[in-house]
Amino acid sequence: MRTLAFIALAGAVLGSPVPALAQAAPSDAAPLPRREGLSMEMPTLSEDAALQAAVASTSRPEADRARDGERHPFETLTFWGLQPGLTVVEIEPGRAGWWRNILEPYAAATGGRYVPVNRPTEGMGVADGSADMVVVARAFHNWSRDGRVEPYLAAFFQALKPGGVLAVEQHRAAEGLNVTETAPNGYVPESWVIHAARRAGFELEARSELNANPKDDRDHPFGVWSLKPTRTSERDGRALTPDERTALDAIGESDRMTLRFRKPYAAD
């Protein structure tokens, strides 16, 4: 039986309490688990036929399905722990609804519930302590710029049941940089996201390089939006040359962290 495998690292809350959220991870923060070294086996595609069908469905836009090779939807959702019958809240699914076009029909087919939420502090669409999973894709760079990270994470924590999962996919900046400098380009350091979630009460359970892209050096004329799928090619009087456009397209989509946090089972 063919098995999909990728690198994932189990993370535990270690030792000292998490310090106050800062723009860069403070030096006395609990150490992060190493990325390399632990292989985590994934189930074969046939082990969740409903998810396989949702991903392969021709009802998904063709442009969505064309991105599967770079976004790895089946593997990513399996890494996050998606199962039949769960209540899944997606934060800011966007007009295109890339994840929604998989999660919503999957929930309908398996007796689960899909809840899209655009303004978490105004309501999470579920009763407190009832959500099984909260999905956040490519949003922390926006929230970091206007003070939304802490209140949003608090809302996620309140909505999740004990043992519930916070699933994160996010454009990843190089470590050691200040988020105020990287976020306008669409990237944030992985350690910054981890420490923000820990401060909100979450435990880092695993991190994966499934959506890593070493070709992305993060140095692009129009930030992450220079890359696929947005492919911004002109702004503020600056236009890419054909060679620049070709080089950026060759990179593919961004380098991304893929994280799984859990609300502690003993959480009130």
PDB file of C-alpha atoms in Angstrom:
ATOM      1  CA  MET A   1       0.000   0.000   0.000  1.00  0.00           C
ATOM      2  CA  ARG A   2       1.490   3.305  -1.078  1.00  0.00           C
ATOM      3  CA  THR A   3       2.180   5.642   1.836  1.00  0.00           C
ATOM      4  CA  LEU A   4       2.610   9.397   1.753  1.00  0.00           C
ATOM      5  CA  ALA A   5       5.258  10.643   4.163  1.00  0.00           C
ATOM      6  CA  PHE A   6       6.631  14.037   5.037  1.00  0.00           C
ATOM      7  CA  ILE A   7       8.640  15.703   7.773  1.00  0.00           C
ATOM      8  CA  ALA A   8       6.648  16.740  10.823  1.00  0.00           C
ATOM      9  CA  LEU A   9       7.850  17.527  14.297  1.00  0.00           C
ATOM     10  CA  ALA A  10       5.911  16.965  17.466  1.00  0.00           C
ATOM     11  CA  GLY A  11       5.967  20.052  19.669  1.00  0.00           C
ATOM     12  CA  ALA A  12       5.282  20.225  23.372  1.00  0.00           C
ATOM     13  CA  VAL A  13       5.016  23.176  25.713  1.00  0.00           C
ATOM     14  CA  LEU A  14       8.407  23.125  27.357  1.00  0.00           C
ATOM     15  CA  GLY A  15       9.409  24.292  30.784  1.00  0.00           C
ATOM     16  CA  SER A  16       9.130  28.024  31.258  1.00  0.00           C
ATOM     17  CA  PRO A  17       5.915  30.007  30.684  1.00  0.00           C
ATOM     18  CA  VAL A  18       5.463  31.763  27.386  1.00  0.00           C
ATOM     19  CA  PRO A  19       6.534  35.418  27.535  1.00  0.00           C
ATOM     20  CA  ALA A  20       4.401  38.323  26.406  1.00  0.00           C
ATOM     21  CA  LEU A  21       3.867  38.542  22.673  1.00  0.00           C
ATOM     22  CA  ALA A  22       6.486  40.735  21.009  1.00  0.00           C
ATOM     23  CA  GLN A  23       7.385  41.607  17.479  1.00  0.00           C
ATOM     24  CA  ALA A  24      10.173  39.034  17.460  1.00  0.00           C
ATOM     25  CA  ALA A  25      10.384  35.877  19.537  1.00  0.00           C
ATOM     26  CA  PRO A  26      12.112  36.814  22.819  1.00  0.00           C
ATOM     27  CA  SER A  27      15.357  35.105  23.716  1.00  0.00           C
ATOM     28  CA  ASP A  28      13.974  33.490  26.879  1.00  0.00           C
ATOM     29  CA  ALA A  29      11.024  31.867  25.127  1.00  0.00           C
ATOM     30  CA  ALA A  30      10.524  28.113  25.362  1.00  0.00           C
ATOM     31  CA  PRO A  31      12.686  26.495  22.669  1.00  0.00           C
ATOM     32  CA  LEU A  32      11.040  25.328  19.496  1.00  0.00           C
ATOM     33  CA  PRO A  33      11.297  21.718  18.350  1.00  0.00           C
ATOM     34  CA  ARG A  34      13.808  21.016  15.606  1.00  0.00           C
ATOM     35  CA  ARG A  35      12.410  20.697  12.100  1.00  0.00           C
ATOM     36  CA  GLU A  36      14.454  17.778  10.914  1.00  0.00           C
ATOM     37  CA  GLY A  37      14.583  14.225  12.149  1.00  0.00           C
ATOM     38  CA  LEU A  38      11.091  12.810  12.725  1.00  0.00           C
ATOM     39  CA  SER A  39       9.139  11.219   9.898  1.00  0.00           C
ATOM     40  CA  MET A  40       5.358  11.124  10.262  1.00  0.00           C
ATOM     41  CA  GLU A  41       3.512   8.672   8.053  1.00  0.00           C
ATOM     42  CA  MET A  42       0.316   9.781   6.385  1.00  0.00           C
ATOM     43  CA  PRO A  43      -2.671   7.581   5.506  1.00  0.00           C
ATOM     44  CA  THR A  44      -3.082   6.482   1.920  1.00  0.00           C
ATOM     45  CA  LEU A  45      -5.634   8.302  -0.184  1.00  0.00           C
ATOM     46  CA  SER A  46      -8.083   5.392   0.004  1.00  0.00           C
ATOM     47  CA  GLU A  47      -8.281   5.611   3.799  1.00  0.00           C
ATOM     48  CA  ASP A  48     -10.564   8.665   3.625  1.00  0.00           C
ATOM     49  CA  ALA A  49     -12.598   8.225   0.476  1.00  0.00           C
ATOM     50  CA  ALA A  50     -14.777  11.245   1.256  1.00  0.00           C
ATOM     51  CA  LEU A  51     -11.787  13.556   1.513  1.00  0.00           C
ATOM     52  CA  GLN A  52     -10.252  12.072  -1.598  1.00  0.00           C
ATOM     53  CA  ALA A  53     -13.525  12.716  -3.419  1.00  0.00           C
ATOM     54  CA  ALA A  54     -13.804  16.288  -2.138  1.00  0.00           C
ATOM     55  CA  VAL A  55     -10.277  17.096  -3.312  1.00  0.00           C
ATOM     56  CA  ALA A  56     -10.721  15.413  -6.701  1.00  0.00           C
ATOM     57  CA  SER A  57     -14.212  16.781  -7.337  1.00  0.00           C
ATOM     58  CA  THR A  58     -14.704  18.520 -10.661  1.00  0.00           C
ATOM     59  CA  SER A  59     -17.119  20.872  -8.888  1.00  0.00           C
ATOM     60  CA  ARG A  60     -14.025  22.616  -7.549  1.00  0.00           C
ATOM     61  CA  PRO A  61     -12.872  25.409  -9.877  1.00  0.00           C
ATOM     62  CA  GLU A  62     -10.265  24.248 -12.364  1.00  0.00           C
ATOM     63  CA  ALA A  63      -7.889  26.950 -11.126  1.00  0.00           C
ATOM     64  CA  ASP A  64      -8.185  25.571  -7.591  1.00  0.00           C
ATOM     65  CA  ARG A  65      -7.373  22.033  -8.670  1.00  0.00           C
ATOM     66  CA  ALA A  66      -4.403  23.276 -10.687  1.00  0.00           C
ATOM     67  CA  ARG A  67      -2.809  24.450  -7.428  1.00  0.00           C
ATOM     68  CA  ASP A  68      -3.099  21.125  -5.600  1.00  0.00           C
ATOM     69  CA  GLY A  69       0.457  20.140  -6.489  1.00  0.00           C
ATOM     70  CA  GLU A  70       1.790  23.119  -4.546  1.00  0.00           C
ATOM     71  CA  ARG A  71      -0.797  23.289  -1.737  1.00  0.00           C
ATOM     72  CA  HIS A  72      -1.148  19.550  -0.987  1.00  0.00           C
ATOM     73  CA  PRO A  73      -4.741  19.713   0.273  1.00  0.00           C
ATOM     74  CA  PHE A  74      -5.227  16.030   1.124  1.00  0.00           C
ATOM     75  CA  GLU A  75      -1.928  15.720   2.939  1.00  0.00           C
ATOM     76  CA  THR A  76      -2.307  19.055   4.728  1.00  0.00           C
ATOM     77  CA  LEU A  77      -5.841  18.349   5.955  1.00  0.00           C
ATOM     78  CA  THR A  78      -4.789  14.887   7.097  1.00  0.00           C
ATOM     79  CA  PHE A  79      -1.807  16.367   8.948  1.00  0.00           C
ATOM     80  CA  TRP A  80      -4.164  18.783  10.696  1.00  0.00           C
ATOM     81  CA  GLY A  81      -6.307  15.816  11.751  1.00  0.00           C
ATOM     82  CA  LEU A  82      -9.450  16.312   9.675  1.00  0.00           C
ATOM     83  CA  GLN A  83     -11.903  13.444  10.138  1.00  0.00           C
ATOM     84  CA  PRO A  84     -15.513  12.753   9.188  1.00  0.00           C
ATOM     85  CA  GLY A  85     -18.182  14.435  11.283  1.00  0.00           C
ATOM     86  CA  LEU A  86     -16.122  17.306  12.698  1.00  0.00           C
ATOM     87  CA  THR A  87     -17.256  20.893  13.192  1.00  0.00           C
ATOM     88  CA  VAL A  88     -14.694  22.957  11.282  1.00  0.00           C
ATOM     89  CA  VAL A  89     -14.535  26.761  11.461  1.00  0.00           C
ATOM     90  CA  GLU A  90     -12.560  28.481   8.710  1.00  0.00           C
ATOM     91  CA  ILE A  91     -11.383  32.026   9.377  1.00  0.00           C
ATOM     92  CA  GLU A  92     -11.624  34.493   6.492  1.00  0.00           C
ATOM     93  CA  PRO A  93     -12.160  31.946   3.711  1.00  0.00           C
ATOM     94  CA  GLY A  94     -12.101  34.724   1.114  1.00  0.00           C
ATOM     95  CA  ARG A  95     -14.181  35.164  -2.010  1.00  0.00           C
ATOM     96  CA  ALA A  96     -12.325  32.431  -3.893  1.00  0.00           C
ATOM     97  CA  GLY A  97     -12.819  29.987  -1.006  1.00  0.00           C
ATOM     98  CA  TRP A  98      -9.921  27.667  -1.855  1.00  0.00           C
ATOM     99  CA  TRP A  99     -10.163  25.610   1.352  1.00  0.00           C
ATOM    100  CA  ARG A 100     -13.918  26.122   1.601  1.00  0.00           C
ATOM    101  CA  ASN A 101     -14.430  24.376  -1.732  1.00  0.00           C
ATOM    102  CA  ILE A 102     -13.010  21.234  -0.113  1.00  0.00           C
ATOM    103  CA  LEU A 103     -14.091  21.550   3.503  1.00  0.00           C
ATOM    104  CA  GLU A 104     -17.745  22.427   2.936  1.00  0.00           C
ATOM    105  CA  PRO A 105     -18.644  19.485   0.675  1.00  0.00           C
ATOM    106  CA  TYR A 106     -16.546  17.162   2.849  1.00  0.00           C
ATOM    107  CA  ALA A 107     -18.493  18.204   5.928  1.00  0.00           C
ATOM    108  CA  ALA A 108     -21.796  17.725   4.098  1.00  0.00           C
ATOM    109  CA  ALA A 109     -20.761  14.256   2.931  1.00  0.00           C
ATOM    110  CA  THR A 110     -19.561  13.068   6.343  1.00  0.00           C
ATOM    111  CA  GLY A 111     -22.162  14.508   8.723  1.00  0.00           C
ATOM    112  CA  GLY A 112     -19.906  17.314   9.863  1.00  0.00           C
ATOM    113  CA  ARG A 113     -20.372  21.059   9.898  1.00  0.00           C
ATOM    114  CA  TYR A 114     -18.449  23.783   8.062  1.00  0.00           C
ATOM    115  CA  VAL A 115     -18.647  27.319   9.466  1.00  0.00           C
ATOM    116  CA  PRO A 116     -17.050  30.290   7.643  1.00  0.00           C
ATOM    117  CA  VAL A 117     -16.196  33.254   9.879  1.00  0.00           C
ATOM    118  CA  ASN A 118     -14.919  36.647   8.760  1.00  0.00           C
ATOM    119  CA  ARG A 119     -14.945  38.635  12.012  1.00  0.00           C
ATOM    120  CA  PRO A 120     -14.001  36.318  14.878  1.00  0.00           C
ATOM    121  CA  THR A 121     -14.354  38.906  17.622  1.00  0.00           C
ATOM    122  CA  GLU A 122     -17.968  39.474  16.584  1.00  0.00           C
ATOM    123  CA  GLY A 123     -18.798  35.778  16.838  1.00  0.00           C
ATOM    124  CA  MET A 124     -17.346  32.411  15.859  1.00  0.00           C
ATOM    125  CA  GLY A 125     -20.570  30.943  14.539  1.00  0.00           C
ATOM    126  CA  VAL A 126     -20.497  28.078  17.044  1.00  0.00           C
ATOM    127  CA  ALA A 127     -21.166  27.675  20.752  1.00  0.00           C
ATOM    128  CA  ASP A 128     -18.175  28.117  23.036  1.00  0.00           C
ATOM    129  CA  GLY A 129     -16.210  24.919  23.406  1.00  0.00           C
ATOM    130  CA  SER A 130     -17.922  23.133  20.515  1.00  0.00           C
ATOM    131  CA  ALA A 131     -15.616  23.458  17.474  1.00  0.00           C
ATOM    132  CA  ASP A 132     -13.322  20.552  16.614  1.00  0.00           C
ATOM    133  CA  MET A 133     -11.005  22.541  14.348  1.00  0.00           C
ATOM    134  CA  VAL A 134     -10.278  26.157  13.443  1.00  0.00           C
ATOM    135  CA  VAL A 135      -8.468  26.637  10.119  1.00  0.00           C
ATOM    136  CA  VAL A 136      -6.373  29.745   9.473  1.00  0.00           C
ATOM    137  CA  ALA A 137      -4.699  30.056   6.079  1.00  0.00           C
ATOM    138  CA  ARG A 138      -2.417  32.920   5.037  1.00  0.00           C
ATOM    139  CA  ALA A 139      -3.816  35.544   7.408  1.00  0.00           C
ATOM    140  CA  PHE A 140      -1.372  36.258  10.256  1.00  0.00           C
ATOM    141  CA  HIS A 141       0.564  38.836   8.221  1.00  0.00           C
ATOM    142  CA  ASN A 142      -2.609  40.935   7.941  1.00  0.00           C
ATOM    143  CA  TRP A 143      -3.627  40.547  11.581  1.00  0.00           C
ATOM    144  CA  SER A 144      -0.161  41.448  12.868  1.00  0.00           C
ATOM    145  CA  ARG A 145      -0.417  44.895  11.323  1.00  0.00           C
ATOM    146  CA  ASP A 146      -3.492  46.084  13.208  1.00  0.00           C
ATOM    147  CA  GLY A 147      -3.505  44.299  16.542  1.00  0.00           C
ATOM    148  CA  ARG A 148      -5.864  41.458  15.688  1.00  0.00           C
ATOM    149  CA  VAL A 149      -3.601  38.509  16.542  1.00  0.00           C
ATOM    150  CA  GLU A 150      -4.231  38.334  20.290  1.00  0.00           C
ATOM    151  CA  PRO A 151      -8.039  38.889  20.255  1.00  0.00           C
ATOM    152  CA  TYR A 152      -8.475  36.498  17.327  1.00  0.00           C
ATOM    153  CA  LEU A 153      -6.468  33.735  18.985  1.00  0.00           C
ATOM    154  CA  ALA A 154      -8.491  34.243  22.166  1.00  0.00           C
ATOM    155  CA  ALA A 155     -11.694  33.811  20.144  1.00  0.00           C
ATOM    156  CA  PHE A 156     -10.377  30.620  18.538  1.00  0.00           C
ATOM    157  CA  PHE A 157      -9.409  29.217  21.925  1.00  0.00           C
ATOM    158  CA  GLN A 158     -12.857  29.934  23.350  1.00  0.00           C
ATOM    159  CA  ALA A 159     -14.660  28.348  20.399  1.00  0.00           C
ATOM    160  CA  LEU A 160     -12.651  25.116  20.390  1.00  0.00           C
ATOM    161  CA  LYS A 161     -13.530  22.187  22.585  1.00  0.00           C
ATOM    162  CA  PRO A 162     -10.761  20.813  24.839  1.00  0.00           C
ATOM    163  CA  GLY A 163      -8.507  18.843  22.518  1.00  0.00           C
ATOM    164  CA  GLY A 164      -9.644  20.881  19.518  1.00  0.00           C
ATOM    165  CA  VAL A 165      -7.142  21.820  16.798  1.00  0.00           C
ATOM    166  CA  LEU A 166      -5.948  25.191  15.538  1.00  0.00           C
ATOM    167  CA  ALA A 167      -4.664  24.515  11.995  1.00  0.00           C
ATOM    168  CA  VAL A 168      -2.315  27.096  10.473  1.00  0.00           C
ATOM    169  CA  GLU A 169      -0.851  27.598   7.005  1.00  0.00           C
ATOM    170  CA  GLN A 170       1.133  30.815   6.645  1.00  0.00           C
ATOM    171  CA  HIS A 171       3.758  32.442   4.422  1.00  0.00           C
ATOM    172  CA  ARG A 172       7.023  32.099   6.353  1.00  0.00           C
ATOM    173  CA  ALA A 173       9.648  34.794   6.878  1.00  0.00           C
ATOM    174  CA  ALA A 174      13.229  34.026   7.779  1.00  0.00           C
ATOM    175  CA  GLU A 175      13.833  33.636  11.502  1.00  0.00           C
ATOM    176  CA  GLY A 176      15.315  36.548  13.426  1.00  0.00           C
ATOM    177  CA  LEU A 177      13.463  39.232  11.500  1.00  0.00           C
ATOM    178  CA  ASN A 178      10.975  41.674  12.974  1.00  0.00           C
ATOM    179  CA  VAL A 179       7.387  40.958  12.024  1.00  0.00           C
ATOM    180  CA  THR A 180       6.682  44.663  11.541  1.00  0.00           C
ATOM    181  CA  GLU A 181       9.195  44.585   8.685  1.00  0.00           C
ATOM    182  CA  THR A 182       8.178  41.265   7.127  1.00  0.00           C
ATOM    183  CA  ALA A 183       4.384  41.390   7.429  1.00  0.00           C
ATOM    184  CA  PRO A 184       3.890  44.153   4.812  1.00  0.00           C
ATOM    185  CA  ASN A 185       5.449  41.706   2.335  1.00  0.00           C
ATOM    186  CA  GLY A 186       3.075  38.937   3.413  1.00  0.00           C
ATOM    187  CA  TYR A 187       5.474  36.899   5.541  1.00  0.00           C
ATOM    188  CA  VAL A 188       5.902  36.359   9.297  1.00  0.00           C
ATOM    189  CA  PRO A 189       8.466  34.276  11.228  1.00  0.00           C
ATOM    190  CA  GLU A 190       7.303  30.819  12.236  1.00  0.00           C
ATOM    191  CA  SER A 191       8.522  31.285  15.808  1.00  0.00           C
ATOM    192  CA  TRP A 192       6.409  34.430  16.113  1.00  0.00           C
ATOM    193  CA  VAL A 193       3.225  32.534  15.208  1.00  0.00           C
ATOM    194  CA  ILE A 194       4.125  29.706  17.585  1.00  0.00           C
ATOM    195  CA  HIS A 195       4.767  31.996  20.525  1.00  0.00           C
ATOM    196  CA  ALA A 196       1.581  33.979  19.830  1.00  0.00           C
ATOM    197  CA  ALA A 197      -0.465  30.779  19.872  1.00  0.00           C
ATOM    198  CA  ARG A 198       1.272  29.534  23.012  1.00  0.00           C
ATOM    199  CA  ARG A 199       0.543  32.789  24.744  1.00  0.00           C
ATOM    200  CA  ALA A 200      -3.149  32.290  23.907  1.00  0.00           C
ATOM    201  CA  GLY A 201      -3.041  28.911  25.662  1.00  0.00           C
ATOM    202  CA  PHE A 202      -2.476  26.557  22.725  1.00  0.00           C
ATOM    203  CA  GLU A 203       0.045  23.736  22.684  1.00  0.00           C
ATOM    204  CA  LEU A 204       2.172  23.235  19.578  1.00  0.00           C
ATOM    205  CA  GLU A 205       1.587  19.605  18.675  1.00  0.00           C
ATOM    206  CA  ALA A 206       3.320  19.305  15.312  1.00  0.00           C
ATOM    207  CA  ARG A 207       4.946  21.289  12.541  1.00  0.00           C
ATOM    208  CA  SER A 208       5.504  20.146   8.981  1.00  0.00           C
ATOM    209  CA  GLU A 209       7.630  21.054   5.986  1.00  0.00           C
ATOM    210  CA  LEU A 210       4.906  19.767   3.681  1.00  0.00           C
ATOM    211  CA  ASN A 211       4.360  23.243   2.193  1.00  0.00           C
ATOM    212  CA  ALA A 212       7.962  24.423   2.365  1.00  0.00           C
ATOM    213  CA  ASN A 213       9.490  25.918  -0.773  1.00  0.00           C
ATOM    214  CA  PRO A 214      13.266  26.484  -0.601  1.00  0.00           C
ATOM    215  CA  LYS A 215      13.149  28.365  -3.912  1.00  0.00           C
ATOM    216  CA  ASP A 216      11.263  31.214  -2.236  1.00  0.00           C
ATOM    217  CA  ASP A 217      13.895  33.677  -0.975  1.00  0.00           C
ATOM    218  CA  ARG A 218      11.110  36.114   0.047  1.00  0.00           C
ATOM    219  CA  ASP A 219      12.853  38.969  -1.794  1.00  0.00           C
ATOM    220  CA  HIS A 220      10.298  39.981  -4.391  1.00  0.00           C
ATOM    221  CA  PRO A 221       9.350  43.359  -5.888  1.00  0.00           C
ATOM    222  CA  PHE A 222       5.742  43.200  -4.651  1.00  0.00           C
ATOM    223  CA  GLY A 223       6.112  40.888  -1.690  1.00  0.00           C
ATOM    224  CA  VAL A 224       4.504  37.466  -1.649  1.00  0.00           C
ATOM    225  CA  TRP A 225       1.901  38.752  -4.106  1.00  0.00           C
ATOM    226  CA  SER A 226       4.603  38.724  -6.793  1.00  0.00           C
ATOM    227  CA  LEU A 227       4.334  34.925  -6.747  1.00  0.00           C
ATOM    228  CA  LYS A 228       1.592  32.605  -7.861  1.00  0.00           C
ATOM    229  CA  PRO A 229      -1.360  32.699  -7.628  1.00  0.00           C
ATOM    230  CA  THR A 230      -1.667  36.520  -7.427  1.00  0.00           C
ATOM    231  CA  ARG A 231       1.255  37.260  -9.790  1.00  0.00           C
ATOM    232  CA  THR A 232       1.300  41.022  -9.271  1.00  0.00           C
ATOM    233  CA  SER A 233       3.459  42.417 -12.066  1.00  0.00           C
ATOM    234  CA  GLU A 234       3.023  46.170 -11.779  1.00  0.00           C
ATOM    235  CA  ARG A 235       2.546  48.599  -8.914  1.00  0.00           C
ATOM    236  CA  ASP A 236       3.398  52.224  -8.125  1.00  0.00           C
ATOM    237  CA  GLY A 237       5.080  52.767 -11.468  1.00  0.00           C
ATOM    238  CA  ARG A 238       7.262  49.649 -11.206  1.00  0.00           C
ATOM    239  CA  ALA A 239       6.637  46.969 -13.833  1.00  0.00           C
ATOM    240  CA  LEU A 240       8.323  43.604 -14.056  1.00  0.00           C
ATOM    241  CA  THR A 241      10.309  42.719 -17.129  1.00  0.00           C
ATOM    242  CA  PRO A 242       9.362  39.497 -18.939  1.00  0.00           C
ATOM    243  CA  ASP A 243      12.484  37.829 -17.537  1.00  0.00           C
ATOM    244  CA  GLU A 244      11.552  38.864 -13.987  1.00  0.00           C
ATOM    245  CA  ARG A 245       8.038  37.515 -14.447  1.00  0.00           C
ATOM    246  CA  THR A 246       9.395  34.214 -15.741  1.00  0.00           C
ATOM    247  CA  ALA A 247      11.828  33.910 -12.832  1.00  0.00           C
ATOM    248  CA  LEU A 248       9.104  34.578 -10.248  1.00  0.00           C
ATOM    249  CA  ASP A 249       6.742  32.076 -11.869  1.00  0.00           C
ATOM    250  CA  ALA A 250       9.498  29.460 -11.685  1.00  0.00           C
ATOM    251  CA  ILE A 251       9.532  29.809  -7.888  1.00  0.00           C
ATOM    252  CA  GLY A 252       5.955  28.635  -7.584  1.00  0.00           C
ATOM    253  CA  GLU A 253       3.915  29.465  -4.488  1.00  0.00           C
ATOM    254  CA  SER A 254       5.419  30.786  -1.270  1.00  0.00           C
ATOM    255  CA  ASP A 255       7.438  29.012   1.384  1.00  0.00           C
ATOM    256  CA  ARG A 256       4.855  28.188   4.073  1.00  0.00           C
ATOM    257  CA  MET A 257       4.803  26.915   7.618  1.00  0.00           C
ATOM    258  CA  THR A 258       2.190  24.241   8.353  1.00  0.00           C
ATOM    259  CA  LEU A 259       1.375  23.980  12.052  1.00  0.00           C
ATOM    260  CA  ARG A 260      -0.991  22.017  14.265  1.00  0.00           C
ATOM    261  CA  PHE A 261      -1.849  23.442  17.672  1.00  0.00           C
ATOM    262  CA  ARG A 262      -4.162  21.879  20.219  1.00  0.00           C
ATOM    263  CA  LYS A 263      -6.282  23.372  22.967  1.00  0.00           C
ATOM    264  CA  PRO A 264      -5.264  21.446  26.091  1.00  0.00           C
ATOM    265  CA  TYR A 265      -7.700  18.773  27.168  1.00  0.00           C
ATOM    266  CA  ALA A 266      -7.602  20.181  30.682  1.00  0.00           C
ATOM    267  CA  ALA A 267      -8.400  23.727  29.510  1.00  0.00           C
ATOM    268  CA  ASP A 268     -11.392  25.406  31.146  1.00  0.00           C
TER     269      ASP A 268
END
